[in-house]
CSV table of C-alpha atoms and ligand atoms in Angstrom, one decimal:
chain,number,residue,atom,x,y,z
K,26,MET,CA,60.1,12.6,-96.9
K,27,ALA,CA,57.0,14.2,-95.8
K,28,ARG,CA,53.7,12.3,-96.1
K,29,LEU,CA,51.4,13.9,-98.7
K,30,PHE,CA,48.3,12.2,-97.3
K,31,SER,CA,47.3,11.2,-93.9
K,32,PRO,CA,46.8,7.5,-93.1
K,33,GLN,CA,43.1,8.3,-92.0
K,34,LEU,CA,42.4,9.8,-95.4
K,35,LEU,CA,43.9,6.9,-97.3
K,36,ARG,CA,41.9,4.4,-95.1
K,37,SER,CA,38.8,6.3,-95.7
K,38,LEU,CA,39.3,6.4,-99.6
K,39,ARG,CA,39.9,2.6,-99.6
K,40,ASN,CA,36.9,1.7,-97.4
K,41,ASP,CA,34.3,4.4,-97.7
K,42,ILE,CA,34.0,4.5,-101.6
K,43,PRO,CA,32.3,1.2,-102.6
K,44,ILE,CA,34.5,-0.3,-105.2
K,45,ASP,CA,31.5,-1.2,-107.5
K,46,ARG,CA,30.2,2.3,-107.5
K,47,LEU,CA,33.8,3.5,-108.3
K,48,ILE,CA,33.9,1.1,-111.2
K,49,THR,CA,30.5,2.1,-112.6
K,50,ASP,CA,30.0,5.6,-111.6
K,51,VAL,CA,33.4,7.3,-111.5
K,52,LEU,CA,35.7,5.2,-113.9
K,53,SER,CA,32.8,4.1,-116.3
K,54,ILE,CA,34.7,0.7,-116.6
K,55,PRO,CA,32.5,-1.8,-118.6
K,56,HIS,CA,30.8,-4.3,-116.2
K,57,LYS,CA,28.1,-7.0,-116.0
K,58,TYR,CA,26.5,-9.3,-113.5
K,59,SER,CA,26.9,-13.0,-113.9
K,60,GLU,CA,26.4,-15.9,-111.4
K,61,GLY,CA,25.6,-13.5,-108.8
K,62,TYR,CA,28.9,-11.5,-109.0
K,63,PHE,CA,29.6,-8.1,-110.2
K,64,ARG,CA,32.2,-8.4,-112.9
K,65,PHE,CA,34.3,-5.7,-114.3
K,66,LEU,CA,36.5,-5.5,-117.5
K,67,CYS,CA,40.0,-5.9,-116.0
K,68,PRO,CA,41.9,-2.8,-117.1
K,69,LEU,CA,45.0,-5.0,-117.2
K,70,CYS,CA,44.0,-8.0,-119.3
K,71,SER,CA,40.6,-6.7,-120.7
K,72,GLU,CA,38.6,-9.8,-119.6
K,73,PHE,CA,35.6,-10.2,-117.3
K,74,ASN,CA,37.2,-13.0,-115.3
K,75,SER,CA,36.7,-10.8,-112.1
K,76,ALA,CA,34.6,-10.1,-109.2
K,77,THR,CA,34.5,-7.6,-106.3
K,78,ASN,CA,34.3,-8.2,-102.5
K,79,PRO,CA,32.0,-6.0,-100.6
K,80,ASN,CA,33.5,-7.3,-97.3
K,81,THR,CA,37.1,-6.2,-98.1
K,82,ASN,CA,36.1,-3.6,-100.9
K,83,LEU,CA,38.6,-5.2,-103.2
K,84,ALA,CA,38.3,-5.9,-106.9
K,85,ARG,CA,39.9,-9.0,-108.0
K,86,CYS,CA,41.1,-10.3,-111.5
K,87,PHE,CA,41.2,-14.1,-111.4
K,88,ARG,CA,43.2,-14.1,-114.6
K,89,CYS,CA,45.9,-11.6,-113.5
K,90,LYS,CA,45.7,-13.0,-109.9
K,91,LYS,CA,45.5,-9.4,-108.7
K,92,ASN,CA,43.6,-7.7,-106.1
K,93,PHE,CA,42.7,-3.8,-106.7
K,94,ASN,CA,41.8,-1.5,-103.8
K,95,THR,CA,40.1,1.8,-104.9
K,96,ILE,CA,43.5,3.6,-105.3
K,97,ASP,CA,45.1,0.7,-107.3
K,98,ILE,CA,42.2,0.4,-109.8
K,99,VAL,CA,42.2,4.3,-110.5
K,100,MET,CA,45.8,4.1,-111.1
K,101,VAL,CA,45.7,1.2,-113.5
K,102,ASP,CA,42.6,2.5,-115.2
K,103,SER,CA,43.6,6.1,-115.7
K,104,ASN,CA,47.3,5.3,-115.8
K,105,SER,CA,47.7,7.9,-113.0
K,106,SER,CA,50.2,8.4,-110.3
K,107,PHE,CA,49.4,7.5,-106.7
K,108,PRO,CA,48.8,11.2,-105.7
K,109,ASP,CA,46.6,11.8,-108.7
K,110,ALA,CA,44.4,8.8,-107.9
K,111,VAL,CA,44.1,10.1,-104.3
K,112,TYR,CA,43.1,13.4,-105.5
K,113,LEU,CA,40.5,12.0,-107.7
K,114,LEU,CA,39.1,9.8,-105.0
K,115,LYS,CA,39.2,12.6,-102.5
K,116,SER,CA,37.1,14.8,-104.9
K,117,VAL,CA,34.3,12.0,-104.9
K,118,LEU,CA,34.5,10.9,-101.4
K,119,PRO,CA,31.9,13.3,-99.9
K,120,GLN,CA,29.1,12.0,-102.1
K,121,TYR,CA,29.7,8.5,-100.7
K,122,ILE,CA,30.1,9.6,-97.0
K,123,ASN,CA,27.0,12.0,-97.1
K,124,SER,CA,24.8,9.4,-98.9
K,125,THR,CA,24.8,6.9,-96.1
O,17,LIG,ZN1,43.2,-9.1,-115.4
């Protein structure tokens, strides 16, 4: 089966788009700050028992015990397929790469 997307692209999408910015700016998922953590409304359980880790660029829901990378959270939030999530992230990637 042919690869639709290069490993380099997928790595860039996972690492170069800050997950906090993806949640707030692109997906518009409800979020808040408490106890020094950025917390987002988990698209699976609809609770704020969550945090993001800037070092790994992962979002975690402590209730679901699940980590989301940028691609995962788009798929869950938008109920989209893997390729659709990649296309969406690919379309917003330039604004994050060029802004640094
Ligand atoms: Zn959850």
